[in-house]
Amino acid sequence: MEGPTPVSALIHAATMVTAGVFLLARCSSIFEYCPNILIFITIVGSITAFFGATIALVQSDIKKVIAYSTCSQLGYMMFICGLSHYSIGIFHLFNHAFFKALLFLAAGSVIHAMNDEQDFRKMGGLRKLLPFTYSAITIGSFSLMGFPFLTGFYSKDAILEVAFAKYTITSHFSYFLGSFTAFFTSFYSIRLLFLTFLSSSNSFKNIIKKAHEPDLNMYFSFIILIFCSIFIGFFFKDMFIGLGSPF
């Protein structure tokens, strides 16, 4: 699904890609009568999470890394639905929308600043040139990793916790693959941050000279998404997965 970054932000975060998880949760009453299918969903979901993360480890296109991380996070949502915890799957879907949209928009900002260059091996040293974009992509990445008390932490931690606590072979299989995936997610997120912003510059002088932050009207979207990527998981966790929640 190649497209401009605002389109990618919308598709990956909240609409097209994530429709399958929503459909699975809506049809939960049917799936509960098919335990073997639930086992199949759990296995495929956990393998997908692991598979998406391993591909993201070796990509050098800034958008492809973020796109494969979507694939990986969808695996998490699927396998937790396979373990019959649909509310946690939808909660992760809801949380994922904010930090993934933030990551894609920030990636778009970087690509635009670097004269449409998408290979982050040809970037580097952008921390001082694009400080706002750097802070946005750092917050998005840490939320994606499930860093404690950011939005991604509340749903990702619940997914791994429930998978560990289920005590079935498939749940423990998904727990171990999910834990490895969480480690890989941290690795490729830090790699993206380091090669784009923190390492010494590998870009041409005339591109570096023209690098600039996005327009002021973009800041509004960024600030909303940054706020949600930090706080929304905390505010909504009781509504989605709290004890006795009717959700």
PDB file of C-alpha atoms in Angstrom:
ATOM      1  CA  MET A   1       0.000   0.000   0.000  1.00  0.00           C
ATOM      2  CA  GLU A   2       2.312   2.726  -1.242  1.00  0.00           C
ATOM      3  CA  GLY A   3       0.909   6.195  -0.630  1.00  0.00           C
ATOM      4  CA  PRO A   4       1.679   9.631   0.778  1.00  0.00           C
ATOM      5  CA  THR A   5       2.452   9.615   4.501  1.00  0.00           C
ATOM      6  CA  PRO A   6      -0.855  11.228   5.625  1.00  0.00           C
ATOM      7  CA  VAL A   7      -2.688   8.479   3.689  1.00  0.00           C
ATOM      8  CA  SER A   8      -0.465   5.820   5.286  1.00  0.00           C
ATOM      9  CA  ALA A   9      -1.101   7.361   8.708  1.00  0.00           C
ATOM     10  CA  LEU A  10      -4.852   7.018   8.230  1.00  0.00           C
ATOM     11  CA  ILE A  11      -4.823   3.553   6.621  1.00  0.00           C
ATOM     12  CA  HIS A  12      -2.401   1.943   9.083  1.00  0.00           C
ATOM     13  CA  ALA A  13      -3.732   3.640  12.182  1.00  0.00           C
ATOM     14  CA  ALA A  14      -7.491   3.518  12.096  1.00  0.00           C
ATOM     15  CA  THR A  15      -9.216   2.260   8.941  1.00  0.00           C
ATOM     16  CA  MET A  16      -8.289  -0.262   6.265  1.00  0.00           C
ATOM     17  CA  VAL A  17      -5.533  -2.407   7.785  1.00  0.00           C
ATOM     18  CA  THR A  18      -7.197  -2.702  11.171  1.00  0.00           C
ATOM     19  CA  ALA A  19     -10.680  -3.642   9.918  1.00  0.00           C
ATOM     20  CA  GLY A  20      -9.943  -7.367  10.340  1.00  0.00           C
ATOM     21  CA  VAL A  21      -9.347  -7.047  14.077  1.00  0.00           C
ATOM     22  CA  PHE A  22     -12.559  -5.042  14.462  1.00  0.00           C
ATOM     23  CA  LEU A  23     -14.492  -7.678  12.474  1.00  0.00           C
ATOM     24  CA  LEU A  24     -13.028 -10.451  14.616  1.00  0.00           C
ATOM     25  CA  ALA A  25     -14.166  -8.680  17.781  1.00  0.00           C
ATOM     26  CA  ARG A  26     -17.638  -7.978  16.341  1.00  0.00           C
ATOM     27  CA  CYS A  27     -18.033 -11.665  15.430  1.00  0.00           C
ATOM     28  CA  SER A  28     -16.704 -12.834  18.808  1.00  0.00           C
ATOM     29  CA  SER A  29     -19.976 -14.572  19.705  1.00  0.00           C
ATOM     30  CA  ILE A  30     -19.585 -16.811  16.627  1.00  0.00           C
ATOM     31  CA  PHE A  31     -15.895 -17.527  17.209  1.00  0.00           C
ATOM     32  CA  GLU A  32     -16.527 -18.567  20.811  1.00  0.00           C
ATOM     33  CA  TYR A  33     -18.352 -21.633  19.449  1.00  0.00           C
ATOM     34  CA  CYS A  34     -15.241 -22.639  17.424  1.00  0.00           C
ATOM     35  CA  PRO A  35     -12.381 -23.232  19.887  1.00  0.00           C
ATOM     36  CA  ASN A  36     -10.186 -24.846  17.204  1.00  0.00           C
ATOM     37  CA  ILE A  37     -10.470 -21.744  15.021  1.00  0.00           C
ATOM     38  CA  LEU A  38      -9.487 -19.607  18.030  1.00  0.00           C
ATOM     39  CA  ILE A  39      -6.356 -21.745  18.465  1.00  0.00           C
ATOM     40  CA  PHE A  40      -5.594 -21.257  14.773  1.00  0.00           C
ATOM     41  CA  ILE A  41      -6.071 -17.456  15.095  1.00  0.00           C
ATOM     42  CA  THR A  42      -3.751 -17.384  18.133  1.00  0.00           C
ATOM     43  CA  ILE A  43      -0.986 -19.303  16.341  1.00  0.00           C
ATOM     44  CA  VAL A  44      -1.231 -17.292  13.109  1.00  0.00           C
ATOM     45  CA  GLY A  45      -1.443 -14.002  15.045  1.00  0.00           C
ATOM     46  CA  SER A  46       1.631 -14.678  17.171  1.00  0.00           C
ATOM     47  CA  ILE A  47       3.667 -15.860  14.158  1.00  0.00           C
ATOM     48  CA  THR A  48       2.577 -12.719  12.264  1.00  0.00           C
ATOM     49  CA  ALA A  49       3.713 -10.493  15.149  1.00  0.00           C
ATOM     50  CA  PHE A  50       7.132 -12.192  15.167  1.00  0.00           C
ATOM     51  CA  PHE A  51       7.416 -12.291  11.361  1.00  0.00           C
ATOM     52  CA  GLY A  52       6.550  -8.575  10.941  1.00  0.00           C
ATOM     53  CA  ALA A  53       9.116  -7.582  13.567  1.00  0.00           C
ATOM     54  CA  THR A  54      11.913  -9.668  11.995  1.00  0.00           C
ATOM     55  CA  ILE A  55      11.317  -8.019   8.591  1.00  0.00           C
ATOM     56  CA  ALA A  56      11.287  -4.538  10.155  1.00  0.00           C
ATOM     57  CA  LEU A  57      14.734  -5.280  11.654  1.00  0.00           C
ATOM     58  CA  VAL A  58      16.389  -5.297   8.213  1.00  0.00           C
ATOM     59  CA  GLN A  59      14.496  -2.568   6.338  1.00  0.00           C
ATOM     60  CA  SER A  60      16.270   0.681   5.521  1.00  0.00           C
ATOM     61  CA  ASP A  61      13.264   2.663   4.224  1.00  0.00           C
ATOM     62  CA  ILE A  62      11.841   4.770   7.075  1.00  0.00           C
ATOM     63  CA  LYS A  63       8.232   4.149   5.973  1.00  0.00           C
ATOM     64  CA  LYS A  64       8.714   0.408   5.488  1.00  0.00           C
ATOM     65  CA  VAL A  65      10.017  -0.032   9.038  1.00  0.00           C
ATOM     66  CA  ILE A  66       6.878   1.679  10.373  1.00  0.00           C
ATOM     67  CA  ALA A  67       4.644  -0.291   7.970  1.00  0.00           C
ATOM     68  CA  TYR A  68       6.079  -3.651   9.060  1.00  0.00           C
ATOM     69  CA  SER A  69       5.684  -2.610  12.678  1.00  0.00           C
ATOM     70  CA  THR A  70       1.947  -2.221  11.914  1.00  0.00           C
ATOM     71  CA  CYS A  71       1.918  -5.802  10.631  1.00  0.00           C
ATOM     72  CA  SER A  72       3.645  -6.887  13.828  1.00  0.00           C
ATOM     73  CA  GLN A  73       1.195  -5.029  16.111  1.00  0.00           C
ATOM     74  CA  LEU A  74      -1.766  -6.500  14.197  1.00  0.00           C
ATOM     75  CA  GLY A  75      -0.373  -9.916  15.102  1.00  0.00           C
ATOM     76  CA  TYR A  76      -0.629  -8.923  18.788  1.00  0.00           C
ATOM     77  CA  MET A  77      -4.257  -7.812  18.337  1.00  0.00           C
ATOM     78  CA  MET A  78      -5.132 -11.042  16.509  1.00  0.00           C
ATOM     79  CA  PHE A  79      -3.579 -13.451  18.967  1.00  0.00           C
ATOM     80  CA  ILE A  80      -5.219 -11.810  21.971  1.00  0.00           C
ATOM     81  CA  CYS A  81      -8.574 -12.101  20.165  1.00  0.00           C
ATOM     82  CA  GLY A  82      -7.700 -15.773  19.609  1.00  0.00           C
ATOM     83  CA  LEU A  83      -7.276 -16.061  23.397  1.00  0.00           C
ATOM     84  CA  SER A  84     -10.879 -14.710  23.782  1.00  0.00           C
ATOM     85  CA  HIS A  85      -9.872 -11.320  25.186  1.00  0.00           C
ATOM     86  CA  TYR A  86     -11.461  -9.177  22.502  1.00  0.00           C
ATOM     87  CA  SER A  87     -11.639  -6.015  24.614  1.00  0.00           C
ATOM     88  CA  ILE A  88      -7.837  -5.995  25.026  1.00  0.00           C
ATOM     89  CA  GLY A  89      -7.437  -6.485  21.258  1.00  0.00           C
ATOM     90  CA  ILE A  90      -9.678  -3.488  20.572  1.00  0.00           C
ATOM     91  CA  PHE A  91      -7.888  -1.489  23.280  1.00  0.00           C
ATOM     92  CA  HIS A  92      -4.535  -2.151  21.566  1.00  0.00           C
ATOM     93  CA  LEU A  93      -6.123  -1.224  18.225  1.00  0.00           C
ATOM     94  CA  PHE A  94      -7.347   2.051  19.749  1.00  0.00           C
ATOM     95  CA  ASN A  95      -3.990   2.871  21.349  1.00  0.00           C
ATOM     96  CA  HIS A  96      -1.997   1.822  18.280  1.00  0.00           C
ATOM     97  CA  ALA A  97      -3.949   4.308  16.141  1.00  0.00           C
ATOM     98  CA  PHE A  98      -2.438   7.307  17.929  1.00  0.00           C
ATOM     99  CA  PHE A  99       1.229   6.440  18.045  1.00  0.00           C
ATOM    100  CA  LYS A 100       1.231   4.887  14.557  1.00  0.00           C
ATOM    101  CA  ALA A 101      -0.375   7.983  13.028  1.00  0.00           C
ATOM    102  CA  LEU A 102       2.220  10.082  14.876  1.00  0.00           C
ATOM    103  CA  LEU A 103       5.079   7.932  13.554  1.00  0.00           C
ATOM    104  CA  PHE A 104       3.864   8.124   9.957  1.00  0.00           C
ATOM    105  CA  LEU A 105       3.310  11.888  10.045  1.00  0.00           C
ATOM    106  CA  ALA A 106       6.728  12.416  11.646  1.00  0.00           C
ATOM    107  CA  ALA A 107       8.295  10.144   8.992  1.00  0.00           C
ATOM    108  CA  GLY A 108       6.568  12.273   6.348  1.00  0.00           C
ATOM    109  CA  SER A 109       8.054  15.372   7.936  1.00  0.00           C
ATOM    110  CA  VAL A 110      11.548  13.804   7.761  1.00  0.00           C
ATOM    111  CA  ILE A 111      11.078  12.681   4.132  1.00  0.00           C
ATOM    112  CA  HIS A 112       9.877  16.162   3.137  1.00  0.00           C
ATOM    113  CA  ALA A 113      12.786  17.845   4.934  1.00  0.00           C
ATOM    114  CA  MET A 114      15.296  15.517   3.238  1.00  0.00           C
ATOM    115  CA  ASN A 115      14.078  16.259  -0.309  1.00  0.00           C
ATOM    116  CA  ASP A 116      11.988  13.040  -0.601  1.00  0.00           C
ATOM    117  CA  GLU A 117      14.768  10.725   0.578  1.00  0.00           C
ATOM    118  CA  GLN A 118      13.324   7.672   2.410  1.00  0.00           C
ATOM    119  CA  ASP A 119      16.470   5.635   3.104  1.00  0.00           C
ATOM    120  CA  PHE A 120      17.527   6.487   6.655  1.00  0.00           C
ATOM    121  CA  ARG A 121      21.072   5.228   5.973  1.00  0.00           C
ATOM    122  CA  LYS A 122      21.423   8.402   3.884  1.00  0.00           C
ATOM    123  CA  MET A 123      20.235  10.646   6.720  1.00  0.00           C
ATOM    124  CA  GLY A 124      21.715  11.094  10.194  1.00  0.00           C
ATOM    125  CA  GLY A 125      22.372  14.079  12.403  1.00  0.00           C
ATOM    126  CA  LEU A 126      18.845  15.481  12.063  1.00  0.00           C
ATOM    127  CA  ARG A 127      18.338  15.941  15.805  1.00  0.00           C
ATOM    128  CA  LYS A 128      19.490  19.567  15.738  1.00  0.00           C
ATOM    129  CA  LEU A 129      17.859  20.408  12.389  1.00  0.00           C
ATOM    130  CA  LEU A 130      14.420  18.897  13.146  1.00  0.00           C
ATOM    131  CA  PRO A 131      14.074  19.004  16.971  1.00  0.00           C
ATOM    132  CA  PHE A 132      10.257  18.940  17.018  1.00  0.00           C
ATOM    133  CA  THR A 133      10.027  16.030  14.561  1.00  0.00           C
ATOM    134  CA  TYR A 134      12.726  14.224  16.559  1.00  0.00           C
ATOM    135  CA  SER A 135      10.740  14.575  19.790  1.00  0.00           C
ATOM    136  CA  ALA A 136       7.522  13.435  18.035  1.00  0.00           C
ATOM    137  CA  ILE A 137       9.098  10.326  16.498  1.00  0.00           C
ATOM    138  CA  THR A 138      10.842   9.497  19.808  1.00  0.00           C
ATOM    139  CA  ILE A 139       7.554   9.640  21.737  1.00  0.00           C
ATOM    140  CA  GLY A 140       5.820   7.565  19.040  1.00  0.00           C
ATOM    141  CA  SER A 141       8.615   4.979  19.030  1.00  0.00           C
ATOM    142  CA  PHE A 142       8.723   4.646  22.820  1.00  0.00           C
ATOM    143  CA  SER A 143       4.943   4.266  22.926  1.00  0.00           C
ATOM    144  CA  LEU A 144       5.188   1.578  20.218  1.00  0.00           C
ATOM    145  CA  MET A 145       7.828  -0.250  22.276  1.00  0.00           C
ATOM    146  CA  GLY A 146       5.490  -0.285  25.272  1.00  0.00           C
ATOM    147  CA  PHE A 147       7.681   1.963  27.407  1.00  0.00           C
ATOM    148  CA  PRO A 148       6.151   2.148  30.928  1.00  0.00           C
ATOM    149  CA  PHE A 149       3.278   4.609  31.405  1.00  0.00           C
ATOM    150  CA  LEU A 150       3.024   5.662  27.757  1.00  0.00           C
ATOM    151  CA  THR A 151      -0.103   4.702  25.811  1.00  0.00           C
ATOM    152  CA  GLY A 152       1.300   1.528  24.198  1.00  0.00           C
ATOM    153  CA  PHE A 153       2.372   0.103  27.547  1.00  0.00           C
ATOM    154  CA  TYR A 154      -1.159  -0.335  28.939  1.00  0.00           C
ATOM    155  CA  SER A 155      -2.435  -2.541  26.112  1.00  0.00           C
ATOM    156  CA  LYS A 156       0.795  -4.353  25.190  1.00  0.00           C
ATOM    157  CA  ASP A 157       1.498  -5.278  28.796  1.00  0.00           C
ATOM    158  CA  ALA A 158      -2.081  -6.531  29.222  1.00  0.00           C
ATOM    159  CA  ILE A 159      -1.749  -8.678  26.073  1.00  0.00           C
ATOM    160  CA  LEU A 160       1.453 -10.372  27.268  1.00  0.00           C
ATOM    161  CA  GLU A 161       0.132 -10.696  30.817  1.00  0.00           C
ATOM    162  CA  VAL A 162      -3.070 -12.454  29.709  1.00  0.00           C
ATOM    163  CA  ALA A 163      -1.141 -14.702  27.284  1.00  0.00           C
ATOM    164  CA  PHE A 164       1.170 -15.776  30.129  1.00  0.00           C
ATOM    165  CA  ALA A 165      -1.675 -16.251  32.626  1.00  0.00           C
ATOM    166  CA  LYS A 166      -3.859 -18.451  30.362  1.00  0.00           C
ATOM    167  CA  TYR A 167      -1.846 -21.670  30.952  1.00  0.00           C
ATOM    168  CA  THR A 168      -2.500 -23.366  27.622  1.00  0.00           C
ATOM    169  CA  ILE A 169       0.127 -24.469  25.111  1.00  0.00           C
ATOM    170  CA  THR A 170      -1.039 -21.947  22.496  1.00  0.00           C
ATOM    171  CA  SER A 171      -1.167 -19.064  24.975  1.00  0.00           C
ATOM    172  CA  HIS A 172       2.380 -19.728  26.156  1.00  0.00           C
ATOM    173  CA  PHE A 173       3.506 -20.104  22.532  1.00  0.00           C
ATOM    174  CA  SER A 174       1.997 -16.677  21.797  1.00  0.00           C
ATOM    175  CA  TYR A 175       3.490 -15.242  25.009  1.00  0.00           C
ATOM    176  CA  PHE A 176       7.042 -16.267  24.081  1.00  0.00           C
ATOM    177  CA  LEU A 177       6.728 -15.060  20.493  1.00  0.00           C
ATOM    178  CA  GLY A 178       5.072 -11.861  21.766  1.00  0.00           C
ATOM    179  CA  SER A 179       7.955 -11.249  24.178  1.00  0.00           C
ATOM    180  CA  PHE A 180      10.559 -11.765  21.440  1.00  0.00           C
ATOM    181  CA  THR A 181       8.528  -9.438  19.235  1.00  0.00           C
ATOM    182  CA  ALA A 182       8.555  -6.761  21.949  1.00  0.00           C
ATOM    183  CA  PHE A 183      12.353  -7.023  22.097  1.00  0.00           C
ATOM    184  CA  PHE A 184      12.648  -6.753  18.292  1.00  0.00           C
ATOM    185  CA  THR A 185      10.253  -3.790  18.296  1.00  0.00           C
ATOM    186  CA  SER A 186      12.547  -1.947  20.692  1.00  0.00           C
ATOM    187  CA  PHE A 187      15.555  -2.853  18.558  1.00  0.00           C
ATOM    188  CA  TYR A 188      14.251  -1.610  15.194  1.00  0.00           C
ATOM    189  CA  SER A 189      12.693   1.509  16.757  1.00  0.00           C
ATOM    190  CA  ILE A 190      16.012   2.515  18.365  1.00  0.00           C
ATOM    191  CA  ARG A 191      17.812   1.665  15.105  1.00  0.00           C
ATOM    192  CA  LEU A 192      15.487   3.997  13.166  1.00  0.00           C
ATOM    193  CA  LEU A 193      15.964   6.779  15.723  1.00  0.00           C
ATOM    194  CA  PHE A 194      19.728   6.377  15.838  1.00  0.00           C
ATOM    195  CA  LEU A 195      20.379   6.234  12.087  1.00  0.00           C
ATOM    196  CA  THR A 196      17.965   9.079  11.295  1.00  0.00           C
ATOM    197  CA  PHE A 197      18.665  11.533  14.104  1.00  0.00           C
ATOM    198  CA  LEU A 198      21.630  10.632  16.305  1.00  0.00           C
ATOM    199  CA  SER A 199      24.409   9.246  14.085  1.00  0.00           C
ATOM    200  CA  SER A 200      26.726  11.469  12.043  1.00  0.00           C
ATOM    201  CA  SER A 201      25.203  12.767   8.811  1.00  0.00           C
ATOM    202  CA  ASN A 202      25.431  10.747   5.582  1.00  0.00           C
ATOM    203  CA  SER A 203      23.479  13.190   3.453  1.00  0.00           C
ATOM    204  CA  PHE A 204      24.484  15.706   0.782  1.00  0.00           C
ATOM    205  CA  LYS A 205      25.376  19.212   1.915  1.00  0.00           C
ATOM    206  CA  ASN A 206      22.758  20.952  -0.256  1.00  0.00           C
ATOM    207  CA  ILE A 207      19.978  18.709   1.195  1.00  0.00           C
ATOM    208  CA  ILE A 208      21.111  19.316   4.793  1.00  0.00           C
ATOM    209  CA  LYS A 209      21.145  23.080   4.156  1.00  0.00           C
ATOM    210  CA  LYS A 210      17.487  23.006   3.047  1.00  0.00           C
ATOM    211  CA  ALA A 211      16.219  20.702   5.833  1.00  0.00           C
ATOM    212  CA  HIS A 212      13.393  22.377   7.758  1.00  0.00           C
ATOM    213  CA  GLU A 213      10.544  21.651  10.165  1.00  0.00           C
ATOM    214  CA  PRO A 214       6.974  21.305   8.772  1.00  0.00           C
ATOM    215  CA  ASP A 215       4.547  24.232   8.474  1.00  0.00           C
ATOM    216  CA  LEU A 216       2.814  25.576  11.567  1.00  0.00           C
ATOM    217  CA  ASN A 217      -0.555  24.032  10.630  1.00  0.00           C
ATOM    218  CA  MET A 218       1.081  20.579  10.873  1.00  0.00           C
ATOM    219  CA  TYR A 219       2.082  21.243  14.480  1.00  0.00           C
ATOM    220  CA  PHE A 220      -1.573  21.089  15.574  1.00  0.00           C
ATOM    221  CA  SER A 221      -1.950  17.463  14.393  1.00  0.00           C
ATOM    222  CA  PHE A 222       1.399  16.528  15.902  1.00  0.00           C
ATOM    223  CA  ILE A 223       0.570  18.005  19.304  1.00  0.00           C
ATOM    224  CA  ILE A 224      -2.794  16.196  19.509  1.00  0.00           C
ATOM    225  CA  LEU A 225      -1.166  12.872  18.565  1.00  0.00           C
ATOM    226  CA  ILE A 226       1.765  13.407  20.969  1.00  0.00           C
ATOM    227  CA  PHE A 227      -0.669  14.070  23.820  1.00  0.00           C
ATOM    228  CA  CYS A 228      -2.704  10.962  22.950  1.00  0.00           C
ATOM    229  CA  SER A 229       0.424   8.808  22.558  1.00  0.00           C
ATOM    230  CA  ILE A 230       1.433   9.677  26.114  1.00  0.00           C
ATOM    231  CA  PHE A 231      -1.855   9.856  28.057  1.00  0.00           C
ATOM    232  CA  ILE A 232      -4.796   8.214  26.257  1.00  0.00           C
ATOM    233  CA  GLY A 233      -3.922   4.655  27.350  1.00  0.00           C
ATOM    234  CA  PHE A 234      -4.013   5.702  30.992  1.00  0.00           C
ATOM    235  CA  PHE A 235      -7.333   7.564  30.652  1.00  0.00           C
ATOM    236  CA  PHE A 236      -9.145   4.776  28.780  1.00  0.00           C
ATOM    237  CA  LYS A 237      -7.715   1.614  30.326  1.00  0.00           C
ATOM    238  CA  ASP A 238     -10.550   1.266  32.860  1.00  0.00           C
ATOM    239  CA  MET A 239     -13.200   1.788  30.195  1.00  0.00           C
ATOM    240  CA  PHE A 240     -11.781  -0.887  27.888  1.00  0.00           C
ATOM    241  CA  ILE A 241     -10.248  -3.508  30.171  1.00  0.00           C
ATOM    242  CA  GLY A 242     -11.135  -2.450  33.722  1.00  0.00           C
ATOM    243  CA  LEU A 243     -12.647  -4.880  36.206  1.00  0.00           C
ATOM    244  CA  GLY A 244     -16.388  -5.177  35.595  1.00  0.00           C
ATOM    245  CA  SER A 245     -16.278  -2.911  32.515  1.00  0.00           C
ATOM    246  CA  PRO A 246     -19.366  -3.468  30.309  1.00  0.00           C
ATOM    247  CA  PHE A 247     -17.268  -2.828  27.161  1.00  0.00           C
TER     248      PHE A 247
END
